[in-house]
Coordinates of C-alpha atoms in Angstrom, one line a residue:
Chain F
X1 CA 55.5 20.9 158.0
X2 CA 56.7 24.4 159.0
X3 CA 58.4 26.9 156.9
X4 CA 60.9 29.0 158.9
X5 CA 61.4 32.2 157.1
X6 CA 64.5 34.2 158.1
X7 CA 64.4 37.8 156.9
X8 CA 66.7 39.9 159.0
X9 CA 65.1 43.0 160.6
X10 CA 67.5 45.3 158.7
X11 CA 66.4 43.7 155.4
X12 CA 62.8 44.8 155.6
X13 CA 62.8 46.5 152.2
X14 CA 64.3 43.5 150.4
X15 CA 62.4 41.0 152.5
X16 CA 59.0 42.6 152.1
X17 CA 58.2 41.1 148.7
X18 CA 59.4 37.7 149.7
X19 CA 57.5 37.8 153.0
X20 CA 54.3 38.9 151.2
X21 CA 54.5 36.2 148.6
X22 CA 55.2 33.5 151.1
X23 CA 52.3 34.5 153.3
X24 CA 50.0 34.7 150.2
X25 CA 51.1 31.3 149.0
X26 CA 51.3 29.3 152.3
X27 CA 49.2 31.3 154.8
X28 CA 50.5 32.7 158.1
X29 CA 49.9 29.5 160.0
X30 CA 52.5 27.5 158.2
X31 CA 55.2 30.2 158.4
X32 CA 57.3 31.0 161.4
X33 CA 58.9 34.4 160.8
X34 CA 62.4 35.1 162.3
X35 CA 64.0 38.5 162.2
X36 CA 67.2 38.2 164.3
X37 CA 70.1 35.8 164.5
X38 CA 69.5 35.2 168.1
X39 CA 65.9 34.1 167.4
X40 CA 67.2 31.8 164.6
X41 CA 69.8 30.3 166.8
X42 CA 67.2 29.7 169.5
X43 CA 65.0 27.8 167.0
X44 CA 67.9 25.8 165.7
X45 CA 68.7 24.6 169.2
X46 CA 65.1 23.5 169.9
X47 CA 64.3 19.8 169.5
X48 CA 62.2 19.0 166.5
X49 CA 62.0 16.8 163.5
X50 CA 64.5 18.1 161.0
X51 CA 62.4 16.6 158.3
X52 CA 59.4 18.6 159.6
X53 CA 60.9 22.0 158.9
X54 CA 62.2 23.9 155.9
X55 CA 64.5 26.9 156.6
X56 CA 64.1 29.6 154.0
X57 CA 66.9 32.0 154.5
X58 CA 67.2 35.4 152.9
X59 CA 70.8 36.6 152.4
X60 CA 70.1 40.0 150.9
X61 CA 73.8 40.9 150.9
X62 CA 77.1 39.0 150.9
X63 CA 77.6 40.2 154.5
X64 CA 74.3 38.6 155.5
X65 CA 75.4 35.4 153.8
X66 CA 78.6 35.5 155.7
X67 CA 76.7 36.0 159.0
X68 CA 74.4 33.0 158.2
X69 CA 77.6 31.0 157.4
X70 CA 78.6 31.5 161.1
X71 CA 75.5 29.3 161.9
X72 CA 76.5 26.6 159.5
X73 CA 77.1 24.1 162.3
X74 CA 73.6 24.5 163.7
X75 CA 72.1 24.4 160.2
X76 CA 73.8 21.1 159.3
X77 CA 71.3 18.4 158.6
X78 CA 68.4 20.9 158.1
X79 CA 66.5 21.3 154.9
X80 CA 67.7 24.7 153.6
X81 CA 66.5 26.9 150.8
X82 CA 68.6 30.0 150.2
X83 CA 67.8 33.3 148.6
X84 CA 71.1 34.8 147.5
X85 CA 72.1 38.4 146.9
X86 CA 73.7 37.8 143.5
X87 CA 75.1 35.0 141.3
X88 CA 78.8 36.0 141.7
X89 CA 81.1 32.9 141.8
X90 CA 82.1 33.6 145.4
X91 CA 78.5 33.9 146.5
X92 CA 77.4 30.7 144.8
X93 CA 80.5 28.8 146.1
X94 CA 79.6 29.8 149.7
X95 CA 76.0 28.9 149.1
X96 CA 77.0 25.3 148.2
X97 CA 78.6 24.9 151.7
X98 CA 75.1 25.1 153.2
X99 CA 74.1 22.0 151.0
X100 CA 70.8 23.8 150.1
X101 CA 67.9 21.8 148.7
X102 CA 67.3 24.8 146.4
X103 CA 68.5 28.3 145.9
X104 CA 67.4 31.4 144.0
X105 CA 68.3 35.0 143.8
X106 CA 66.8 38.1 145.4
X107 CA 64.4 40.3 143.4
X108 CA 63.2 37.5 141.3
X109 CA 59.5 36.7 141.1
X110 CA 59.8 33.9 143.6
X111 CA 57.5 31.7 141.6
X112 CA 60.1 29.0 141.3
X113 CA 60.8 29.2 145.0
X114 CA 57.2 28.8 145.9
X115 CA 56.8 25.9 143.5
X116 CA 59.8 24.1 145.2
X117 CA 58.4 24.9 148.6
X118 CA 54.9 23.6 147.6
X119 CA 56.6 20.3 146.7
X120 CA 58.8 20.2 149.8
X121 CA 55.8 20.8 152.1
X122 CA 53.4 18.7 150.1
X123 CA 51.1 21.7 149.7
X124 CA 48.5 21.5 146.9
X125 CA 49.3 24.0 144.3
X126 CA 47.7 25.1 141.0
X127 CA 49.5 23.5 138.0
X128 CA 52.2 25.8 136.8
X129 CA 53.2 26.5 133.2
X130 CA 56.1 24.5 131.8
X131 CA 59.3 26.4 132.3
X132 CA 61.0 24.9 129.4
X133 CA 58.6 26.6 127.0
X134 CA 56.7 23.3 126.7
Chain S
X1 CA 109.9 -17.4 146.7
X2 CA 106.8 -16.1 144.9
X3 CA 104.9 -13.0 145.9
X4 CA 102.0 -15.0 147.3
X5 CA 104.4 -17.3 149.3
X6 CA 106.1 -14.3 150.8
X7 CA 102.8 -12.7 151.6
X8 CA 101.7 -15.6 153.7
X9 CA 105.0 -16.2 155.4
X10 CA 103.9 -14.9 158.8
X11 CA 101.5 -16.8 161.0
X12 CA 97.8 -16.5 160.3
X13 CA 95.0 -17.8 162.4
X14 CA 92.7 -20.4 160.8
X15 CA 89.6 -21.9 162.3
X16 CA 87.8 -25.0 161.1
X17 CA 84.1 -25.4 162.1
X18 CA 83.0 -28.9 161.3
X19 CA 81.1 -31.5 163.4
X20 CA 83.4 -34.3 162.0
X21 CA 86.4 -34.1 164.4
X22 CA 88.5 -36.3 162.1
X23 CA 88.2 -33.8 159.3
X24 CA 89.0 -31.0 161.7
X25 CA 92.1 -32.8 162.9
X26 CA 93.4 -33.5 159.4
X27 CA 92.9 -29.9 158.2
X28 CA 94.3 -28.4 161.4
X29 CA 97.4 -30.5 161.2
X30 CA 97.9 -29.7 157.5
X31 CA 97.5 -25.9 158.1
X32 CA 99.8 -26.0 161.1
X33 CA 102.5 -27.7 158.9
X34 CA 102.1 -24.7 156.6
X35 CA 103.1 -22.5 159.5
X36 CA 99.6 -21.2 160.5
X37 CA 97.9 -21.3 163.8
X38 CA 95.0 -23.6 163.3
X39 CA 92.2 -24.5 165.7
X40 CA 88.8 -26.0 165.4
X41 CA 85.2 -26.1 166.8
X42 CA 82.6 -28.9 166.3
X43 CA 79.6 -26.7 166.7
X44 CA 78.6 -23.4 165.1
X45 CA 78.0 -21.8 168.4
X46 CA 81.5 -22.7 169.7
X47 CA 83.0 -21.5 166.3
X48 CA 81.3 -18.1 166.6
X49 CA 82.6 -17.7 170.1
X50 CA 86.1 -18.5 168.9
X51 CA 85.9 -15.9 166.1
X52 CA 84.8 -13.3 168.6
X53 CA 87.6 -14.1 171.1
X54 CA 90.5 -14.8 168.7
X55 CA 91.4 -12.8 165.7
X56 CA 90.7 -15.3 163.0
X57 CA 91.8 -14.7 159.4
X58 CA 90.1 -17.5 157.6
X59 CA 87.3 -19.8 158.6
X60 CA 86.7 -23.2 157.0
X61 CA 83.0 -23.7 157.5
X62 CA 81.0 -26.9 157.1
X63 CA 77.4 -26.5 155.9
X64 CA 75.5 -29.0 158.0
X65 CA 76.3 -28.4 161.6
X66 CA 74.5 -29.8 164.6
X67 CA 73.3 -26.4 165.7
X68 CA 72.8 -24.5 162.5
X69 CA 73.5 -24.1 158.8
X70 CA 77.0 -22.9 157.8
X71 CA 75.7 -21.1 154.7
X72 CA 73.2 -19.1 156.8
X73 CA 76.1 -18.0 159.2
X74 CA 78.4 -16.5 156.5
X75 CA 77.0 -13.0 156.8
X76 CA 77.2 -13.1 160.6
X77 CA 80.8 -14.2 160.5
X78 CA 81.7 -11.5 158.0
X79 CA 80.1 -8.9 160.2
X80 CA 82.2 -9.8 163.2
X81 CA 85.1 -7.3 164.1
X82 CA 87.8 -9.5 162.5
X83 CA 85.6 -10.1 159.4
X84 CA 87.5 -13.3 158.4
X85 CA 87.3 -14.8 155.0
X86 CA 85.0 -17.8 154.8
X87 CA 85.7 -21.0 152.8
X88 CA 82.8 -23.4 152.7
X89 CA 83.6 -27.2 153.0
X90 CA 80.9 -29.7 152.4
X91 CA 80.3 -33.4 152.2
X92 CA 77.1 -32.9 150.1
X93 CA 77.8 -30.5 147.3
X94 CA 74.8 -28.9 145.7
X95 CA 74.6 -26.2 143.1
X96 CA 72.1 -23.9 145.0
X97 CA 74.3 -24.1 148.1
X98 CA 77.4 -23.2 146.1
X99 CA 75.6 -20.3 144.5
X100 CA 74.3 -19.1 147.9
X101 CA 77.9 -19.2 149.2
X102 CA 79.2 -17.1 146.4
X103 CA 76.4 -14.6 146.7
X104 CA 77.2 -14.3 150.4
X105 CA 80.7 -13.4 149.4
X106 CA 82.4 -16.7 150.6
X107 CA 85.9 -17.1 149.3
X108 CA 85.4 -20.7 147.9
X109 CA 83.1 -23.7 148.0
X110 CA 85.1 -26.9 148.4
X111 CA 84.0 -30.6 148.5
X112 CA 85.4 -32.7 151.3
X113 CA 85.6 -35.6 148.8
X114 CA 88.3 -33.7 146.9
X115 CA 92.0 -33.4 147.6
X116 CA 93.1 -31.5 150.8
X117 CA 95.5 -29.7 148.5
X118 CA 92.5 -27.8 147.3
X119 CA 92.0 -26.5 150.8
X120 CA 95.6 -25.5 151.1
X121 CA 95.4 -23.7 147.8
X122 CA 92.2 -21.8 148.7
X123 CA 93.8 -20.9 152.1
X124 CA 96.9 -19.4 150.4
X125 CA 94.8 -17.3 148.0
X126 CA 92.4 -16.1 150.7
X127 CA 95.3 -15.0 153.0
X128 CA 97.1 -13.3 150.1
X129 CA 93.8 -11.4 149.3
X130 CA 93.3 -10.5 152.9
X131 CA 96.8 -9.0 153.2
X132 CA 96.4 -7.0 150.1
X133 CA 93.0 -5.7 151.4
X134 CA 94.6 -4.7 154.7
X135 CA 97.6 -2.9 153.1
X136 CA 95.2 -0.9 150.8
X137 CA 93.2 0.1 153.8
X138 CA 96.1 1.3 155.9
X139 CA 97.5 3.2 152.9
X140 CA 94.4 5.4 152.7
X141 CA 92.8 6.5 156.0
X142 CA 89.3 7.8 155.4
X143 CA 88.1 11.2 156.7
X144 CA 84.8 10.2 158.2
X145 CA 83.1 13.6 157.9
X146 CA 80.7 12.9 160.8
X147 CA 80.1 9.2 160.1
X148 CA 79.9 7.5 163.4
X149 CA 80.3 3.8 164.1
X150 CA 82.7 0.9 164.2
X151 CA 80.4 -1.9 163.3
X152 CA 81.4 -4.2 160.5
X153 CA 78.6 -2.9 158.1
X154 CA 79.8 0.7 158.6
X155 CA 83.5 -0.2 158.2
X156 CA 82.6 -2.0 155.0
X157 CA 80.8 1.1 153.7
X158 CA 83.8 3.2 154.6
X159 CA 86.0 0.9 152.6
X160 CA 83.8 1.5 149.7
X161 CA 83.9 5.3 150.4
X162 CA 87.7 5.1 150.2
X163 CA 87.6 3.1 147.0
X164 CA 85.1 5.5 145.5
X165 CA 87.1 8.5 146.5
X166 CA 90.1 7.2 144.5
X167 CA 88.2 6.9 141.2
X168 CA 86.0 9.2 139.2
X169 CA 83.2 6.8 138.3
X170 CA 79.6 7.5 139.2
X171 CA 78.5 6.1 142.6
X172 CA 75.0 5.0 143.5
X173 CA 74.2 5.1 147.3
X174 CA 71.1 3.2 148.4
X175 CA 69.6 2.7 151.8
X176 CA 66.5 3.4 153.8
X177 CA 65.5 6.9 154.7
X178 CA 67.6 8.3 157.5
X179 CA 70.6 6.0 157.0
X180 CA 72.9 8.9 156.0
X181 CA 73.2 8.7 152.3
X182 CA 74.1 12.4 151.9
X183 CA 76.7 12.1 154.7
X184 CA 78.4 9.2 152.9
X185 CA 78.3 11.2 149.6
X186 CA 80.0 14.1 151.3
X187 CA 82.6 11.8 152.7
X188 CA 83.4 10.5 149.2
X189 CA 83.8 14.1 148.0
X190 CA 85.9 15.1 151.0
X191 CA 88.3 12.2 150.5
X192 CA 88.6 12.7 146.7
X193 CA 90.9 14.9 144.7
X194 CA 87.9 17.1 144.0
X195 CA 87.4 18.1 147.6
X196 CA 88.5 21.7 147.0
X197 CA 85.8 22.3 144.5
X198 CA 82.0 22.4 145.2
X199 CA 79.8 19.7 146.4
X200 CA 76.5 20.6 144.6
X201 CA 73.3 19.1 145.8
X202 CA 70.3 18.5 143.5
X203 CA 67.3 17.4 145.5
X204 CA 65.3 15.7 142.8
X205 CA 62.4 15.1 145.3
X206 CA 62.1 18.9 145.9
X207 CA 62.2 20.1 142.3
X208 CA 58.9 20.3 140.5
X209 CA 59.1 18.6 137.1
X210 CA 59.0 21.9 135.2
X211 CA 62.1 23.2 137.0
X212 CA 64.3 20.1 136.8
X213 CA 65.8 20.7 133.4
X214 CA 66.6 24.4 133.8
X215 CA 67.9 23.8 137.3
X216 CA 70.3 21.1 136.1
X217 CA 71.3 22.5 132.7
X218 CA 70.8 26.2 133.2
X219 CA 69.1 28.5 130.6
X220 CA 69.8 31.4 128.3
X221 CA 68.2 34.8 128.6
X222 CA 64.8 34.7 126.9
X223 CA 64.7 30.9 126.7
X224 CA 61.1 30.9 128.0
X225 CA 58.6 33.3 129.5
X226 CA 60.1 34.7 132.7
X227 CA 63.7 33.9 131.8
X228 CA 64.8 37.6 132.1
X229 CA 68.4 36.7 132.7
X230 CA 70.5 33.7 131.8
X231 CA 71.2 31.3 134.6
X232 CA 74.0 28.8 135.2
X233 CA 72.8 25.3 135.9
X234 CA 73.9 23.1 138.8
X235 CA 75.8 20.8 136.5
X236 CA 78.1 23.6 135.4
X237 CA 78.4 24.8 139.0
X238 CA 79.8 21.3 139.9
X239 CA 82.6 21.7 137.4
X240 CA 85.8 20.1 138.9
X241 CA 83.7 19.1 141.9
X242 CA 80.9 16.7 142.7
X243 CA 77.3 16.7 141.6
X244 CA 75.1 14.9 144.2
X245 CA 71.6 13.9 142.9
X246 CA 69.6 13.1 146.0
X247 CA 66.5 10.9 145.4
X248 CA 67.6 10.2 141.8
X249 CA 64.5 7.9 141.5
X250 CA 62.4 11.1 141.3
X251 CA 64.2 12.4 138.2
X252 CA 61.5 12.8 135.6
X253 CA 61.7 10.4 132.6
X254 CA 61.6 13.3 130.2
X255 CA 64.9 14.6 131.6
X256 CA 66.6 11.3 132.0
X257 CA 67.7 11.0 128.3
X258 CA 69.4 14.4 128.2
X259 CA 70.9 13.8 131.6
X260 CA 72.4 10.5 130.5
X261 CA 74.0 12.1 127.6
X262 CA 75.4 14.9 129.8
X263 CA 77.0 12.5 132.2
X264 CA 78.5 10.4 129.4
X265 CA 79.9 13.3 127.4
X266 CA 80.3 15.9 130.1
X267 CA 78.8 18.3 127.6
X268 CA 75.3 19.7 127.4
X269 CA 73.4 22.7 126.1
X270 CA 71.6 25.0 128.5
X271 CA 68.0 25.6 127.5
X272 CA 67.7 28.2 124.7
X273 CA 71.5 28.4 124.4
X274 CA 73.2 28.4 121.0
X275 CA 76.2 26.3 122.1
X276 CA 77.0 23.4 124.2
X277 CA 79.1 23.9 127.4
X278 CA 81.3 21.4 129.2
X279 CA 81.5 20.5 132.9
X280 CA 83.9 18.0 134.5
X281 CA 81.9 16.8 137.5
X282 CA 81.9 13.6 139.4
X283 CA 78.4 12.1 139.9
X284 CA 77.0 10.6 143.1
X285 CA 73.4 9.6 143.2
X286 CA 71.3 8.4 146.1
X287 CA 67.9 6.9 146.5
X288 CA 65.8 5.0 148.9
X289 CA 63.8 3.5 146.0
X290 CA 64.3 0.2 144.3
X291 CA 65.7 1.3 140.9
X292 CA 65.7 -2.2 139.3
X293 CA 62.0 -2.3 140.0
X294 CA 61.6 1.1 138.5
X295 CA 63.5 0.0 135.4
X296 CA 61.1 -3.0 135.1
X297 CA 58.0 -0.8 135.2
X298 CA 59.6 1.7 132.8
X299 CA 59.7 4.6 135.2
X300 CA 63.5 4.7 135.1
X301 CA 65.7 4.3 132.1
X302 CA 67.7 1.1 132.0
X303 CA 70.7 2.7 130.3
X304 CA 70.9 5.5 132.9
X305 CA 70.5 2.9 135.7
X306 CA 73.5 1.0 134.4
X307 CA 75.5 4.2 134.0
X308 CA 74.8 5.1 137.7
X309 CA 75.6 1.6 138.9
X310 CA 79.3 1.7 138.3
X311 CA 80.0 1.6 142.1
X312 CA 77.3 0.8 144.6
X313 CA 77.2 1.5 148.3
X314 CA 74.2 0.1 150.2
X315 CA 73.9 1.7 153.6
X316 CA 72.7 -0.6 156.4
X317 CA 69.7 0.2 158.5
X318 CA 70.4 1.1 162.1
X319 CA 68.7 -2.1 163.1
X320 CA 71.5 -4.1 161.6
X321 CA 74.3 -2.1 163.4
X322 CA 72.9 -1.7 166.8
X323 CA 76.4 -1.9 168.3
X324 CA 76.8 1.6 166.9
X325 CA 73.9 3.1 168.9
X326 CA 75.9 4.0 172.0
X327 CA 78.6 5.7 169.9
X328 CA 75.9 7.6 167.9
X329 CA 74.3 8.7 171.2
X330 CA 77.6 9.9 172.7
X331 CA 78.6 11.7 169.5
X332 CA 75.3 13.5 169.1
X333 CA 75.1 14.6 172.8
X334 CA 78.7 15.8 172.9
X335 CA 78.1 17.7 169.6
X336 CA 74.8 19.2 170.9
X337 CA 76.3 20.4 174.2
X338 CA 79.4 21.7 172.5
X339 CA 77.3 23.8 170.2
X340 CA 75.2 25.3 173.0
X341 CA 78.2 25.7 175.3
X342 CA 76.0 24.0 177.8
X343 CA 76.7 21.5 180.6
X344 CA 77.1 18.0 179.2
X345 CA 74.8 15.1 180.1
X346 CA 75.6 11.5 180.9
X347 CA 73.4 8.6 180.0
X348 CA 72.4 5.7 182.3
X349 CA 72.9 2.1 181.3
X350 CA 69.2 1.4 181.2
X351 CA 68.8 4.4 178.8
X352 CA 71.3 2.9 176.4
X353 CA 70.0 -0.6 176.7
X354 CA 66.5 0.5 175.7
X355 CA 67.8 2.5 172.8
X356 CA 69.8 -0.6 171.7
X357 CA 66.7 -2.8 171.8
X358 CA 64.5 -0.6 169.7
X359 CA 64.3 -1.3 166.0
X360 CA 64.6 2.3 164.7
X361 CA 62.5 2.2 161.5
X362 CA 63.5 5.9 160.9
X363 CA 67.2 4.9 161.3
X364 CA 69.8 7.4 162.6
X365 CA 67.6 10.4 161.9
X366 CA 65.0 9.0 164.2
X367 CA 67.6 8.3 166.9
X368 CA 68.8 11.9 166.7
X369 CA 65.3 13.3 166.8
X370 CA 64.5 11.1 169.8
X371 CA 67.7 12.3 171.7
X372 CA 66.8 16.0 171.0
X373 CA 63.3 15.4 172.3
X374 CA 64.5 13.5 175.4
X375 CA 67.1 16.2 176.2
X376 CA 64.4 18.8 176.0
X377 CA 62.0 16.8 178.2
X378 CA 64.7 16.0 180.7
X379 CA 65.2 19.7 181.5
X380 CA 68.2 20.6 183.7
X381 CA 68.9 17.0 184.9
X382 CA 72.5 15.9 184.1
X383 CA 71.7 12.2 183.5
X384 CA 69.3 10.7 181.0
X385 CA 67.4 7.6 182.3
X386 CA 65.3 5.1 180.5
X387 CA 62.4 6.8 182.2
X388 CA 62.9 9.9 180.0
X389 CA 62.4 7.9 176.8
X390 CA 59.1 8.1 174.8
X391 CA 56.4 5.5 175.6
X392 CA 56.7 3.6 172.3
X393 CA 60.4 2.9 172.9
X394 CA 59.9 1.8 176.4
X395 CA 57.0 -0.4 175.3
X396 CA 59.1 -2.0 172.6
X397 CA 61.9 -2.7 175.1
X398 CA 59.6 -4.4 177.6
X399 CA 57.9 -6.4 174.9
X400 CA 61.1 -7.8 173.6
X401 CA 62.3 -8.5 177.2
X402 CA 59.0 -10.3 177.8
X403 CA 59.4 -12.2 174.6
X404 CA 62.9 -13.3 175.5
X405 CA 61.8 -14.5 178.9
X406 CA 58.8 -16.3 177.5
X407 CA 60.9 -18.1 174.9
X408 CA 63.4 -19.0 177.6
X409 CA 60.5 -20.4 179.6
X410 CA 59.4 -22.4 176.6
X411 CA 62.9 -23.9 176.2
X412 CA 63.0 -27.0 178.4
X413 CA 66.8 -26.6 178.8
X414 CA 66.5 -23.0 180.0
X415 CA 63.4 -23.5 182.0
X416 CA 63.8 -23.1 185.7
X417 CA 61.1 -23.1 188.3
X418 CA 57.7 -22.0 186.8
X419 CA 56.7 -18.5 187.7
X420 CA 54.3 -17.9 190.6
X421 CA 50.8 -17.3 189.2
X422 CA 50.7 -13.7 190.5
X423 CA 54.1 -13.0 188.9
X424 CA 53.0 -14.5 185.6
X425 CA 49.8 -12.4 185.7
X426 CA 51.8 -9.2 186.4
X427 CA 54.0 -9.9 183.3
X428 CA 50.9 -10.5 181.2
X429 CA 49.4 -7.2 182.4
X430 CA 52.6 -5.4 181.6
X431 CA 52.8 -6.8 178.1
X432 CA 49.2 -5.9 177.5
X433 CA 49.8 -2.4 178.7
X434 CA 52.8 -2.1 176.3
X435 CA 50.7 -3.3 173.4
X436 CA 47.9 -1.0 174.2
X437 CA 50.1 2.1 174.6
X438 CA 52.0 1.3 171.5
X439 CA 48.8 0.7 169.4
X440 CA 47.2 4.0 170.8
X441 CA 50.6 5.9 170.4
X442 CA 50.4 6.8 174.1
X443 CA 47.0 8.5 173.7
X444 CA 45.2 7.8 177.0
X445 CA 41.5 8.3 175.9
X446 CA 42.3 6.0 173.0
X447 CA 43.8 3.4 175.4
X448 CA 40.6 3.6 177.5
X449 CA 38.4 3.3 174.4
X450 CA 40.3 0.2 173.2
X451 CA 40.7 -1.5 176.5
X452 CA 37.3 -0.7 178.1
X453 CA 39.2 0.5 181.2
X454 CA 38.2 3.7 183.0
X455 CA 40.6 6.6 182.9
X456 CA 41.5 6.1 186.6
X457 CA 42.1 2.4 186.1
X458 CA 44.3 3.3 183.2
X459 CA 46.4 5.8 185.1
X460 CA 46.7 3.4 188.0
X461 CA 48.1 0.7 185.7
X462 CA 50.5 3.2 184.1
X463 CA 51.7 4.4 187.5
X464 CA 52.1 0.8 188.8
X465 CA 54.4 0.0 185.9
X466 CA 56.3 3.3 186.0
X467 CA 55.5 4.5 182.5
X468 CA 56.0 7.9 181.2
X469 CA 53.5 9.3 178.7
X470 CA 54.8 12.0 176.5

C-alpha cells in the first residue's frame, strides 16, 4: 500500500508539519511525495491498483482546493483523504464532491488523520486513547 | 371494459414450453382466441431459443422437460433481454417446487389438472403487471452516472435505483468487492430530489473505532482531550442530502444503538453538546459482508439491520453479466484516452473473447486495473491483442477452451474423429503449462521448481505456446 502525499511546492510552510508527521508515522518508503500538479497528474495517469494507493491531498487554501478540483475526473475512483483549509460551508461542500474516505483540517495535530491512514493501510499502530472521553 | 381488459387489448406474445404437444396446442389455441400471439416449444432448449429470437411477454413453463428442469431455468429466462414473466404449469404439484418457483420470482404456479381458465386468468394478470412495469420505467429515465452495461442483471438493478430515487427510505446495497456499490449509491442520489445537496461518504472500514462517533455525530469544543474546537459531524453535513455508509458491517456495535436512534428520529446530540440537533438526510448503506450472519453472531444489531433493509439492491458479480464486458472495456478505454487527450486504441476480437471467458473474482475493479496494466504494457501500439493480456487470464481462457473441447469429445453425439495422438499430447502439454503458470502466478523459477523442468525447457515450452509472462 502506498500513500501518495500531495503538498504543493508553494505550501511548504503549511505542509511541513504534515509531511514531517507522515514520515515519522509511516516511514519514507511508504510515502510518495508529490509537489506539483503535473507530477500528480502523471501519477494519476499511470496504471496501478486503485485499491493499493491512498491519495492524501493538502489543500492549504480555497484556491488550492479549486485547483485540485480540476483533477476530479482523474481522481474519480481513487481512495482520497483531504486536508482542508477551513470548515466553511463552501469548502466542505466542495470537499464532498471528491467523495473522500476522510477529511480533516489544516493546522490540526493530524493524530486522527494518521489513525485513519494506519487503518486504511493496515499498518500496525499503538492503541490510541478513546476520543469520546472513554 | 375494465382497466385490466383495456391494458391487455393489444397483441402480446405468449410462449408455452411443454413436452406434451396436446397441452401446448390447447393452451396456444385458447390464448390465440384471447387475441394474443401464442407459440410453443416441446423442449427447453427450443423454448430458450424462441425467447431469444422473439420478444416474448409471458412464458408458460412446464417443470419436467426432456432436456432440463423448468424451475431451474426460471432465472435464465428472466435474465434474457425481454425478461418475460414466467408462469409454471405442472402435472405433478409439489409444495417445494411451488416454493422454489415463488422464490425465483415466477408469476404463478398452476396445476395442469385444474381448469384452463386459471391459465387465462394468470395470463391476464401477468400482462397487466408487465404493462404497468413498462409504463413506470419509461416515465422515469435513470441517469446512469457511469454505470455501464445492458445485461438483464444490470437493468434490474437500475430499475431498483429508479425506485429508490423516488422514495426517501433507507437503501441497503450489497455485492462483492469491486461490483460498484458506491457508483450505484451515487446514481440513487443523482436521480433523487436531493441531488442538489451533498452526497456524504462515511467509510466505516477506514475509521478507527475511537473516531466513528465523533466523525458521525460531531462534537462540541472541549468534549474530550484534544477537542480544541467544535466540529460538525458528517450526519449534519448530509442535511437535505444523502449519507452513504460504506462497509456498514464495520460500524462498531457501541455506535450502532445511537446511530439507529439518529436515523429513526433524524435527531442526535453531538458529543459533549448540550442540545440535540436535527438533520434530514437520506441513508444509503453498502456492504460486501453477510449482515444476516452478523446479526446471528451478535456483531450487528438486528433492529438496525431491519431498519437498513427497507429497500435492498444486490449487485451482480461481473461473472454473471459477462455480456457487459465488451461495453465496460470500450467505456473505460474511451474515457481513459479522452482524459489523456491521447490516441485511442482498438481491441482485437481475441482480446475481448479472452476477457469474456475469465471469471473476474475482483469484478469490474479488477477488469479496469487489468485494462490499465495492459495499456501500459502495450506501449504505443494502437490495437490490443490477447497476447497483451496477463498470463493468468490467458491461462484461464485456454483451460476453459480445453475443457469445452474435452467435454465435446466426451459427448458421443458431438464426438467426431478422435484426435491424432500427437495433437492430443500437444493439448495436454498446453493445459499442463496453463495450470503450472497459473499456480506459480507466472513466476518462472517457481514453475521450474514445481515441474522439475530446466529453465531452458520451460522457456522453450512457453515460446512454443506463445505465452507472454508479465
